[in-house]
Coordinates of C-alpha atoms and ligand atoms in Angstrom, one line a residue:
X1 CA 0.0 0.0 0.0
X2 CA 1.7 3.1 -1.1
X3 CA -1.3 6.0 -0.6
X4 CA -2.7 8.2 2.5
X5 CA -6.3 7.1 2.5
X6 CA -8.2 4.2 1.5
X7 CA -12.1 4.4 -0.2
X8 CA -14.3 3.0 1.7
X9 CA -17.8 2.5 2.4
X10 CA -20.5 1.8 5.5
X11 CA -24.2 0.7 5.0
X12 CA -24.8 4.4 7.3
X13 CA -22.8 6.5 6.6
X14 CA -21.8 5.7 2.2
X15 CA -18.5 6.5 0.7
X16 CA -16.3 8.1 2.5
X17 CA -12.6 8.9 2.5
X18 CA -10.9 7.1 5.0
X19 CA -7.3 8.4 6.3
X20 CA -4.4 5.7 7.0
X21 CA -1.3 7.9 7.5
X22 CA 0.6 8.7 10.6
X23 CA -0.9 12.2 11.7
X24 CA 1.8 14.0 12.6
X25 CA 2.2 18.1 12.5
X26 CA -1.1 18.0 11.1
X27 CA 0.1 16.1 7.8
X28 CA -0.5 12.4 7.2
X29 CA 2.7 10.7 6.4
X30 CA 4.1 7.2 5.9
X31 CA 5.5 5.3 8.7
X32 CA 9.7 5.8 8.1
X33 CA 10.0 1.9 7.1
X34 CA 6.9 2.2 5.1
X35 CA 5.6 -0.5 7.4
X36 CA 1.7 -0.7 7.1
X37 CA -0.4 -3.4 9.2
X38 CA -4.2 -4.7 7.9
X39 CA -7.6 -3.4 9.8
X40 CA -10.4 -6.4 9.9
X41 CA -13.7 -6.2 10.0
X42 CA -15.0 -7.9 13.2
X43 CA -18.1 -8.6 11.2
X44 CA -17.2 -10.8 8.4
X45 CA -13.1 -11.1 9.4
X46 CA -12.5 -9.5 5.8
X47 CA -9.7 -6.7 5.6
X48 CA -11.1 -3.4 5.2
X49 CA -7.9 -1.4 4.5
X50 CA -4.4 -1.5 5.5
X51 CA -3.1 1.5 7.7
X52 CA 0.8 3.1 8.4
X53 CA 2.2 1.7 11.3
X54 CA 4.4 3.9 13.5
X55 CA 7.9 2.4 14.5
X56 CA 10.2 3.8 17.6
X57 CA 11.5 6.4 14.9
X58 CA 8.3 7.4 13.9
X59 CA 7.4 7.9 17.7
X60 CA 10.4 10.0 17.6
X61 CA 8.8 11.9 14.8
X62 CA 6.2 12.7 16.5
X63 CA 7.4 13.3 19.5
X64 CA 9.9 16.3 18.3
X65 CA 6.7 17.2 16.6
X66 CA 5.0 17.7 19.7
X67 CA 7.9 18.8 21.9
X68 CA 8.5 21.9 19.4
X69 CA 4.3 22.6 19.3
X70 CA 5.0 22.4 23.0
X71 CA 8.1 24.8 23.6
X72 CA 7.0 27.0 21.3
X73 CA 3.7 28.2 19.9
X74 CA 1.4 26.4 22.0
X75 CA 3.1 27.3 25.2
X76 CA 2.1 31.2 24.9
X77 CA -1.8 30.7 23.5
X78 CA -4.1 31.7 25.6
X79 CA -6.5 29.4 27.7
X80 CA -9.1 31.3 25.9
X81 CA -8.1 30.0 22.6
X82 CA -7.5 26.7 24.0
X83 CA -10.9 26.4 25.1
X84 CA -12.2 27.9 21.9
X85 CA -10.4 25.1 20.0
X86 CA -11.6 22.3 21.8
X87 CA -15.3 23.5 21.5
X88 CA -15.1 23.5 17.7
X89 CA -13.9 20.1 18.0
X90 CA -16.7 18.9 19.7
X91 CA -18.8 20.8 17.1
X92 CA -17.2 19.0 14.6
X93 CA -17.7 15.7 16.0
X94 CA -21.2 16.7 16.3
X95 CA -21.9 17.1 12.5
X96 CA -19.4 14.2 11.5
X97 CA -21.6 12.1 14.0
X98 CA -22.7 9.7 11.7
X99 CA -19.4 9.3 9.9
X100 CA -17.8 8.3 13.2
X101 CA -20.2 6.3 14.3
X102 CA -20.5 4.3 11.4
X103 CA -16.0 4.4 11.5
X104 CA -16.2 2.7 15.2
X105 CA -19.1 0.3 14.1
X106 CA -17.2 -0.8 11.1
X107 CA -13.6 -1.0 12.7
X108 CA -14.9 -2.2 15.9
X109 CA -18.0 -4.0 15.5
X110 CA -20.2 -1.8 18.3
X111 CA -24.1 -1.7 17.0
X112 CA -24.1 1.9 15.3
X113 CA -26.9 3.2 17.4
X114 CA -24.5 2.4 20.5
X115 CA -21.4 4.3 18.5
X116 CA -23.7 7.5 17.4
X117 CA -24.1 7.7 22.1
X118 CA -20.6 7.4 21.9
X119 CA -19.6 9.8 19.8
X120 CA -22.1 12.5 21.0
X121 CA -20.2 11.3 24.3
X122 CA -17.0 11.8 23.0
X123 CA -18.7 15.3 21.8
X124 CA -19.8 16.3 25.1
X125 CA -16.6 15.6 27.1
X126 CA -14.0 17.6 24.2
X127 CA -16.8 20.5 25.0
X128 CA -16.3 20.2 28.6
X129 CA -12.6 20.1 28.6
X130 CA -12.9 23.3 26.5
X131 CA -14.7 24.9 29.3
X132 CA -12.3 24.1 31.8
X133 CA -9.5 25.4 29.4
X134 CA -9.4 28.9 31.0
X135 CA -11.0 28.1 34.9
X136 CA -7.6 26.1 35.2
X137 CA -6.2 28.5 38.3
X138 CA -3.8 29.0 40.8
X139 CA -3.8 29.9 44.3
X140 CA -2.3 32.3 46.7
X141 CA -1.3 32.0 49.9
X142 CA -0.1 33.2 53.3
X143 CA 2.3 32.0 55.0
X144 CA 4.7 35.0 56.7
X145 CA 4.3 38.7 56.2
X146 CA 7.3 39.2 54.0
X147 CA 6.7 36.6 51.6
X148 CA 4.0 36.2 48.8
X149 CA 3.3 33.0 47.6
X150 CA 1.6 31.8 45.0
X151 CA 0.8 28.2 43.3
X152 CA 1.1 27.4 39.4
X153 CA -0.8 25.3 37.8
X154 CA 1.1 24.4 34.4
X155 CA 1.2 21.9 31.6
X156 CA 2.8 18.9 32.7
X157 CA 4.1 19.1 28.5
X158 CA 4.1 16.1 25.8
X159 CA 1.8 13.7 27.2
X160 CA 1.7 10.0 25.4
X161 CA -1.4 8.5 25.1
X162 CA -2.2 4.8 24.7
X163 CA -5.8 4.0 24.4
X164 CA -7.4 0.6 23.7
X165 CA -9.8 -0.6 20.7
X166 CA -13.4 -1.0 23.1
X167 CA -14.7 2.9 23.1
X168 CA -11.8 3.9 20.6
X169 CA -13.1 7.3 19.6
X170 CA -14.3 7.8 23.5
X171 CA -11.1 6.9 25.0
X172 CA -9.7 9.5 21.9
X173 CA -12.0 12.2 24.2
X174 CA -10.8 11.5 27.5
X175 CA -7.6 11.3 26.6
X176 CA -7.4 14.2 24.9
X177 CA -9.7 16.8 26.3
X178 CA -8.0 17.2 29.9
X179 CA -4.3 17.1 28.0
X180 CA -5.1 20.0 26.0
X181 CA -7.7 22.3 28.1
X182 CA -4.3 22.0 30.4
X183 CA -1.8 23.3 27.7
X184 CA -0.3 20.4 27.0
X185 CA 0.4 18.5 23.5
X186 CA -0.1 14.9 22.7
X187 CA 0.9 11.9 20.9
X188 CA -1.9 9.5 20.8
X189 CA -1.6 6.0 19.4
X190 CA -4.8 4.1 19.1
X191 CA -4.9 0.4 19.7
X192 CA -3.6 -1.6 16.8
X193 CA -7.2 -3.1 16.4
X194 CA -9.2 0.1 15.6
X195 CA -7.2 2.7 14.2
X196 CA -9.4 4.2 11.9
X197 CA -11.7 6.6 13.8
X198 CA -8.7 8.0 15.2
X199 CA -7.4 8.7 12.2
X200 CA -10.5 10.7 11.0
X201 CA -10.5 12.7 14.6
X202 CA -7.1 13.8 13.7
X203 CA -8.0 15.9 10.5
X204 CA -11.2 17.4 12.9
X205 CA -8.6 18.4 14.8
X206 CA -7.0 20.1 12.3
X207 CA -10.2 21.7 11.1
X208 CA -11.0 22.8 14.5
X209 CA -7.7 25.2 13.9
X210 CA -5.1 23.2 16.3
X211 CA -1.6 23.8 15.3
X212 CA 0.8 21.9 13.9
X213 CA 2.1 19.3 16.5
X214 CA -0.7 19.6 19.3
X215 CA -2.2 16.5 18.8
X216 CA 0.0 14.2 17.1
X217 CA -1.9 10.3 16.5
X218 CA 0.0 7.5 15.9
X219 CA -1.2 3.3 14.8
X220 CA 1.0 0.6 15.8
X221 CA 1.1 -2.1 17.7
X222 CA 1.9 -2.1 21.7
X223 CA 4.9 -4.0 21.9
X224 CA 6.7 -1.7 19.1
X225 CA 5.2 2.4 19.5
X226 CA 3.7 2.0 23.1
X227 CA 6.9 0.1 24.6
X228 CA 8.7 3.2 22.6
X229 CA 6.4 5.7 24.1
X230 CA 6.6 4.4 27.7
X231 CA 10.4 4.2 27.7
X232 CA 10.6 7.7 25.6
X233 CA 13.4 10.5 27.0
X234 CA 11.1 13.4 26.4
X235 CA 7.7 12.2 27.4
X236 CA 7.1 13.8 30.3
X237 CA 3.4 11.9 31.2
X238 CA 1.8 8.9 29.8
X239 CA -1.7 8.0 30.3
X240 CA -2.8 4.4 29.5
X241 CA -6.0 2.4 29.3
X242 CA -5.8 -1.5 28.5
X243 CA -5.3 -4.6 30.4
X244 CA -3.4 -4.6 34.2
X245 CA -0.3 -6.7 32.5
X246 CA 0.4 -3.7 30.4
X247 CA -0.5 -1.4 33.0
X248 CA 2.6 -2.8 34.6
X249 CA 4.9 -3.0 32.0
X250 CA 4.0 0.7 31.0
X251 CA 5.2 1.7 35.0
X252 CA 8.3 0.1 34.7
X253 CA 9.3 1.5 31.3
X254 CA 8.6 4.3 33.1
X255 CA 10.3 4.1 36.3
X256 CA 13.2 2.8 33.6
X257 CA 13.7 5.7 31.6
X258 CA 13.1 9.7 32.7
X259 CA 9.9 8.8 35.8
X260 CA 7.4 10.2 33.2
X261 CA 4.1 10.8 35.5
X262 CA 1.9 8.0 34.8
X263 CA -2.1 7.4 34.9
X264 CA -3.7 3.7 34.5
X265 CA -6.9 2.9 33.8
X266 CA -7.2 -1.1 34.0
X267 CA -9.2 -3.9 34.4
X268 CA -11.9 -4.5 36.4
X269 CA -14.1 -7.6 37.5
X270 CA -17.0 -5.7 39.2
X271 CA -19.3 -7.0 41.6
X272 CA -23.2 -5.9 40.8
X273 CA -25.0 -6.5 44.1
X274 CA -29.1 -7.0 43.6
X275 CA -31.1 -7.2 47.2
X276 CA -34.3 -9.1 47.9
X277 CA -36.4 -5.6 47.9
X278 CA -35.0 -4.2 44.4
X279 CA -37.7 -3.4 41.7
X280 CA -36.8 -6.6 40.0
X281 CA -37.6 -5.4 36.6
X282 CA -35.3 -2.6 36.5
X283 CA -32.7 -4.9 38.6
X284 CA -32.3 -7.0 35.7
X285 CA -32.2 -4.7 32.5
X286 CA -29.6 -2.6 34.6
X287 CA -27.6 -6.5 35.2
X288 CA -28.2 -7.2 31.4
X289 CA -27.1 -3.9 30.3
X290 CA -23.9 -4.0 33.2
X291 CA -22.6 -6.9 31.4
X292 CA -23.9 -7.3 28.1
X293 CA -22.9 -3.2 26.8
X294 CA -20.7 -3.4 24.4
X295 CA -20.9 -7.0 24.2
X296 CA -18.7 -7.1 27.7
X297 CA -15.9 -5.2 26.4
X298 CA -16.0 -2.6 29.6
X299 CA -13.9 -2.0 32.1
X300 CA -16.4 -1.8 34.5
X301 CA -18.4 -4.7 33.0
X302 CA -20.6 -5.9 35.9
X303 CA -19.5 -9.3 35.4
X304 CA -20.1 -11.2 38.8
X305 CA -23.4 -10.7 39.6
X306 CA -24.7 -11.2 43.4
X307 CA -28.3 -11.7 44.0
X308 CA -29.6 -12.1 47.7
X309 CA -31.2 -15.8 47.9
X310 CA -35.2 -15.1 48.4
X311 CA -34.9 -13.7 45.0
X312 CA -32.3 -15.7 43.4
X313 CA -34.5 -18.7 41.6
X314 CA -37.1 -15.9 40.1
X315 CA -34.1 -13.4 39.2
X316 CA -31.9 -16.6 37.1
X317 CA -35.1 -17.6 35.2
X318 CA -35.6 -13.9 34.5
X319 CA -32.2 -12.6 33.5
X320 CA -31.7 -15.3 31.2
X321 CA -34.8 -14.8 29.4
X322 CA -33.8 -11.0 29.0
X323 CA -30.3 -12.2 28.1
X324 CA -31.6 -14.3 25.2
X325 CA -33.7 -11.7 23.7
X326 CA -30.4 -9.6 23.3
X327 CA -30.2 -9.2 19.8
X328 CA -26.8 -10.1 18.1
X329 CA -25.7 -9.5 15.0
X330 CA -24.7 -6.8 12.0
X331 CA -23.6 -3.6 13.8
X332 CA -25.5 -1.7 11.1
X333 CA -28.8 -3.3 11.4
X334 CA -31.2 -1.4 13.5
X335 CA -32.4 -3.5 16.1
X336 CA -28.6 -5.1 16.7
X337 CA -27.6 -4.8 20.2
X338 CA -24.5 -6.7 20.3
X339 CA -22.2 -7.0 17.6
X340 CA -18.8 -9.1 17.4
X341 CA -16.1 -8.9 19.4
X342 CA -13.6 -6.9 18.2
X343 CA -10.7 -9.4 17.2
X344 CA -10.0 -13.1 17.0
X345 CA -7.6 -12.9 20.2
X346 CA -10.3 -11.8 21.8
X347 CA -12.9 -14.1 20.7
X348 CA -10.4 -16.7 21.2
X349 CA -10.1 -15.8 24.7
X350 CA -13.4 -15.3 25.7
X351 CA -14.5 -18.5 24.0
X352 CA -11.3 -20.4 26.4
X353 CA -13.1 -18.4 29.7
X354 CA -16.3 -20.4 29.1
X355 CA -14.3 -23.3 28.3
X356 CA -12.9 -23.1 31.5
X357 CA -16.3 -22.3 33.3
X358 CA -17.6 -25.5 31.4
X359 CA -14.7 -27.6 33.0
X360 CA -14.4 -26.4 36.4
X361 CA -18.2 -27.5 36.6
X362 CA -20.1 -23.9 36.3
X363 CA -23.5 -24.5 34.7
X364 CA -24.6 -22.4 31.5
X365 CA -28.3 -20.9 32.0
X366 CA -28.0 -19.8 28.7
X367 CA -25.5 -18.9 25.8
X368 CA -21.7 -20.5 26.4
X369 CA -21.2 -21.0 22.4
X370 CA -20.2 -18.8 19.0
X371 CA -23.2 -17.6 17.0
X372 CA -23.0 -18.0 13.3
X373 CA -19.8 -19.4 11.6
X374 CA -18.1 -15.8 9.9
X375 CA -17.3 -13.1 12.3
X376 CA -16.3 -13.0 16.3
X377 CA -20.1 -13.2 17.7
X378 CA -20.7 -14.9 21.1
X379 CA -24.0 -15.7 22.6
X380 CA -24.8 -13.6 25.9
X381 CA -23.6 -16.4 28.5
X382 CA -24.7 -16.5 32.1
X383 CA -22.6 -19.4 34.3
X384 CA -24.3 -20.3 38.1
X385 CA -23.0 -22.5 40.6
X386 CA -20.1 -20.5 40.6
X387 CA -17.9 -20.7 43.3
X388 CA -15.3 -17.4 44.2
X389 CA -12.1 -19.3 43.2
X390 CA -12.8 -20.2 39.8
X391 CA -10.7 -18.5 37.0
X392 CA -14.2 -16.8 35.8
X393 CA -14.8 -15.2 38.9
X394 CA -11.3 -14.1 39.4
X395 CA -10.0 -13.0 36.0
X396 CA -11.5 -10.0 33.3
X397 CA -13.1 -12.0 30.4
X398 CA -14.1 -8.9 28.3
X399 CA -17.1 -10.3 26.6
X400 CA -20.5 -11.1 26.7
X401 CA -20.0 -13.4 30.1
X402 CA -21.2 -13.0 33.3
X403 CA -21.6 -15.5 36.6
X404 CA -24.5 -15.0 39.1
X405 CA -25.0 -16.6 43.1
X406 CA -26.2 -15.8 45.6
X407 CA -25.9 -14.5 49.0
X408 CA -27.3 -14.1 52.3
X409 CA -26.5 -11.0 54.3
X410 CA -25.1 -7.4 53.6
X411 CA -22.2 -8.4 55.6
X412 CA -21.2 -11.2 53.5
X413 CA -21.9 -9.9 50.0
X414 CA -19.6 -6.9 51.1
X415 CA -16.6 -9.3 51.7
X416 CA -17.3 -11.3 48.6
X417 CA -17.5 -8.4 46.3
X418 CA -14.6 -6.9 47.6
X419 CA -12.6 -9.9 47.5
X420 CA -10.6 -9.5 44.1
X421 CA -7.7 -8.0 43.3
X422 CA -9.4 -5.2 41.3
X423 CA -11.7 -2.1 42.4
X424 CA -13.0 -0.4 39.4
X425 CA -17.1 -0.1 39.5
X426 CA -19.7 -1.8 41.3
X427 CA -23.7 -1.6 41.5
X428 CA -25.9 -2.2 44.2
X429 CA -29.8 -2.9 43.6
X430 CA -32.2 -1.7 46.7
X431 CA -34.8 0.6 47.3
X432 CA -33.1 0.8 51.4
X433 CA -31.1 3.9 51.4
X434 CA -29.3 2.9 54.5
X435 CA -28.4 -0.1 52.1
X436 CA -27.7 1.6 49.1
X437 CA -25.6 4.4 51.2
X438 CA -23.9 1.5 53.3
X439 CA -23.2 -0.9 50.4
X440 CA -21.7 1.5 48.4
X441 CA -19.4 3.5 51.4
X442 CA -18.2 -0.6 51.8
X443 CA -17.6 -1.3 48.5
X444 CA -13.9 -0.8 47.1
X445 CA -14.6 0.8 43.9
X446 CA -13.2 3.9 42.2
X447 CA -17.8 4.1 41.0
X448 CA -20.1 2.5 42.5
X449 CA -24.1 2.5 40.4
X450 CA -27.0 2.7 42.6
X451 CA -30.2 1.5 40.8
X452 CA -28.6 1.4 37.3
X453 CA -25.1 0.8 35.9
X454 CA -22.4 1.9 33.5
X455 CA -23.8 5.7 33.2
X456 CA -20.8 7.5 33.0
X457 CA -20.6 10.9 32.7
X458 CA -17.5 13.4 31.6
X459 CA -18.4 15.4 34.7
X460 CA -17.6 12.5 37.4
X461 CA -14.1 11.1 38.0
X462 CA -13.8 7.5 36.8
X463 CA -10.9 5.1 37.5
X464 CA -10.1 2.1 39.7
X465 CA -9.4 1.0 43.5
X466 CA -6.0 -1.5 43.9
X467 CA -5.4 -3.0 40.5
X468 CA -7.9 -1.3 38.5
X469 CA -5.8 1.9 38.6
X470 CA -3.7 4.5 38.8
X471 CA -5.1 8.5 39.0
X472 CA -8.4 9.8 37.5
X473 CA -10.1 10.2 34.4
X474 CA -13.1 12.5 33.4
X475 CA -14.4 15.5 35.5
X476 CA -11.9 18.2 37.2
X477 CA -10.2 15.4 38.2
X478 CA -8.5 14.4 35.3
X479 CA -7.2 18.2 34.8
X480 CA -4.7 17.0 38.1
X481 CA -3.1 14.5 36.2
X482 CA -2.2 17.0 33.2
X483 CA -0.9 19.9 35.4
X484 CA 2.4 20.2 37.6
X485 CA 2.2 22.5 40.3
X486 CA 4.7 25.1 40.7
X487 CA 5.2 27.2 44.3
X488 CA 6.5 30.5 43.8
X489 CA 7.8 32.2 47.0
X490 CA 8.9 35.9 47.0
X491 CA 10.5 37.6 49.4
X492 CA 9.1 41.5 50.3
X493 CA 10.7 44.2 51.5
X494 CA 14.7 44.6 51.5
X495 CA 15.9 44.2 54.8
X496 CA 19.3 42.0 54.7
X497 CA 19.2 38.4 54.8
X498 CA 21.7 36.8 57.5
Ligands
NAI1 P1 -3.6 -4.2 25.9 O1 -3.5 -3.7 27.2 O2 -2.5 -5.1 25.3 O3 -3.8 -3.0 24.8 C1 -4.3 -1.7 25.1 C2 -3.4 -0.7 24.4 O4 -2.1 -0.9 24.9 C3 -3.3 -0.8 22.9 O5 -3.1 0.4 22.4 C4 -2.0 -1.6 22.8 O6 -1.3 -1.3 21.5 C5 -1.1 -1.0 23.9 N1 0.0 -1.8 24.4 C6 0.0 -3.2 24.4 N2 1.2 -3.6 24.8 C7 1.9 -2.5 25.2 C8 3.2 -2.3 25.7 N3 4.0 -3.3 26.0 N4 3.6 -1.0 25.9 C9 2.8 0.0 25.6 N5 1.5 -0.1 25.1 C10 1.1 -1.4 24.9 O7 -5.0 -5.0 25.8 P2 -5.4 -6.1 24.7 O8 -4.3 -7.1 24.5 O9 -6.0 -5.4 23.6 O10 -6.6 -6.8 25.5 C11 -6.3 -7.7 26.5 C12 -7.1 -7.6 27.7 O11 -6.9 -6.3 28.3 C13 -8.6 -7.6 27.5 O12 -9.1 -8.9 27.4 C14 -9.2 -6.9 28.6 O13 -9.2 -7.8 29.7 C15 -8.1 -5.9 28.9 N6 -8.5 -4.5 28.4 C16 -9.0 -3.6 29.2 C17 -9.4 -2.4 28.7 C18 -10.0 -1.3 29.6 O14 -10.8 -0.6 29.1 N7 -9.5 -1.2 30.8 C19 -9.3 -2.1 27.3 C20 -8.7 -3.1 26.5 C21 -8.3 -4.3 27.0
MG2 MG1 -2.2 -7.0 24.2

């Protein structure tokens, strides 16, 4: 493949022109070993296009890219103009909603009603960064009479960014909002299984008026541009989303090279708690839609479901009648719910969790096999007689699997839920606020859903307890991780010193 961009085509959105360069310095280029890497369609497992892939001196390019935006015009525009820029952004990704929503269902597989929330998501969060862009402030403060203090908030400087393929254009929002309302610049590089909507984000970007070098966004794999991004001299933060193994690795590249500040949003195996006096009906659409969103691709998936035993027999039979209506299929047709998963590593591996569930005696209620023979679709499964030490209860399956029990007292669904080694979201079901309120004070989660589930909002912090975690993302929150803070001391008056 020798051009920038490839022709392509969705049943929503038509003909379109799809980018497949490197963005860097607002230009798409070739990777510097003219390297490129093929972008399957979950759907049917046919290539759509083949895109540039960046190698370490690519990264580099884009780096020095960013590190001169950085140093030099960026540094001196005003938080005004910052602001401004982001909020055309999210205009643009307004009017382009149907183009990137029909990008993420096509690269990704999500049903295309589900990518158009996103993307209107993705809109809202850019346009609330851009508000924040100039309410970014300092503080002053007293500490002698001859001195005047004051705090800085400043740009931390070239942020990396490595997001993962299960909200691609989403995690392109979060990532990038709080980074630039804070003055910094970016290089992004999108996970090597959905690089396409962040390719078409980066010449919004460019239409929304950033300069040259502000947001740089990179495709390549993990082990070759992210290990080069984590290890990289002039990084000076890197924010990750993905899987707690990489989390890991992306800490000690950076404790091995220059101590680059670091934020982690990992994996998650949340607990979603249902008591014997929740509105049943709600209970389980909220359960379905906890684990079955985005065909279990979340980080906050409410994959271990707890439901207090009076109720248990009534909630199974229900939930897996609601699970089975859960339509599955083409991303484009209307009424589709759940689409593919988004690779065949990940369809592999789901498919060896319910294996494993199957052999350490867990009983299927309903779904445990592939649907259809073309493409990465899984039924919606539900295991029971689950007990807390199989590998399904333990370990994040990322797709449409859940396991359900049941317990007995507050006490002891408290200490079960809490009893992995992550902390990202949980949900309780009651109408008791003393249990609600208790429950969720107990529970060691970085969000915990009362009466509903997954409704996240660019307003609230999000991010994860123990091994779900490092920092926050989302609301003013996020703006910490993007900012050093500078003291500035000065000393009044001119009597001698000493
Ligand atoms: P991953 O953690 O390998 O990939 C996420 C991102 O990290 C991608 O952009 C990838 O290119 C990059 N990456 C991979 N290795 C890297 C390295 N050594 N240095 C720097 N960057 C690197 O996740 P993967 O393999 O796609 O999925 C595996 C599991 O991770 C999933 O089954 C799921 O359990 C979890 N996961 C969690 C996500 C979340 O939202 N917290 C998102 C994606 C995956
Ligand atoms: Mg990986």
């Amino acid at each position: 493949m020798s051009g920038l961009s490839a022709n392509l085509e969705t049943p929503h959105c038509g003909k379109y022109e799809q980018p497949t360069g490197l963005f860097i310095n607002n230009e798409y280029v070739k990777g510097v070993d003219g390297k490129t890497f093929e972008v399957i369609n979950p759907s049917d497992e046919s290539v759509i296009c083949s895109v540039h892939e960046a190698t370490e001196k690519d990264v580099d390019i884009a780096v020095s890219a960013a590190r001169k935006a950085f140093e030099g015009p960026w540094r001196n525009e005003t938080p005004e103009n910052r602001g401004k820029l982001l909020t055309n952004l999210a205009n643009l990704f307004e009017k382009n909603l149907d183009l990137l929503a029909s990008v993420e269902s096509l690269d990704n597989g999500k049903a295309v009603s589900m990518a158009k929330v996103d993307i209107s998501m993705a809109a809202g969060c850019l346009r609330y960064y851009g508000g924040w862009a100039d309410k970014i402030t300092g503080k002053v403060i007293d500490t002698t009479p001859d001195t005047f203090n004051y705090i800085r908030k400043e740009p931390i400087g070239v942020c990396g960014q490595i997001i993962p393929w299960n909200f691609p254009l989403l995690m392109w929002s979060w990532k990038i909002g709080p980074a630039i309302a804070a003055g910094n610049t970016v290089v992004l590089k999108s996970a090597e299984q959905t690089p396409l909507g962040a390719l078409v984000a980066a010449r919004l970007a460019k239409e929304a008026g950033f300069p040259p070098g502000v947001i740089n966004v990179i495709s390549g794999f993990g082990k070759v541009a992210g290990a080069a991004m984590s290890s990289h001299m002039d990084i000076d933060k890197v924010a990750f989303t993905g899987s707690t193994v990489v989390g890991r690795q992306i800490m000690k590249a950076a404790a091995g090279s220059n101590l680059k500040k670091v934020t982690l949003e990992l994996g998650g195996k949340s607990p979603n708690i249902v008591f014997e006096d929740a509105d049943i009906d709600n209970a389980i659409s909220w359960v379905n839609f906890g684990i079955f969103f985005n065909h279990g691709q979340c980080c906050c998936a409410g994959s271990r479901v707890y439901v207090q035993d009076s109720i248990y027999e009534k909630f199974v039979q229900r939930f897996k009648e609601r699970a089975a209506k859960n339509v599955v299929g083409d991303p484009f047709a209307q009424d589709t719910f759940q689409g593919p998963q988004v690779s065949q590593v990940q369809f592999d591996r789901i498919m060896n969790y319910i294996q494993a569930g199957k052999d350490a005696g867990a009983k299927v209620e309903t779904g445990g096999n592939r649907k259809g023979d073309k493409g990465y679709f899984i039924e919606p499964t539900i295991f029971s007689n689950v007990t807390e030490d199989m590998k399904i209860m333990q370990e994040e399956i990322f797709g449409p699997v859940c396991s359900i029990s049941k317990f007995k007292s507050q006490d002891e669904v408290i200490k079960t839920a809490n009893s992995t080694t992550y902390g990202l979201a949980a949900a309780v079901h009651t109408k008791n606020l003393n249990t609600a309120i208790e429950v969720s004070n107990a529970l060691k989660a970085g969000t915990v859903w009362v009466n509903t589930y997954n409704t996240l909002h660019h307003q609230m912090p999000f991010g994860g307890y123990k091994e779900s975690g490092i920092g926050r993302e989302l609301g003013e929150a996020a703006l910490d991780n993007y900012c050093q803070t500078k003291t500035v001391s000065i000393r009044l008056g001119d009597a001698l010193f000493g």
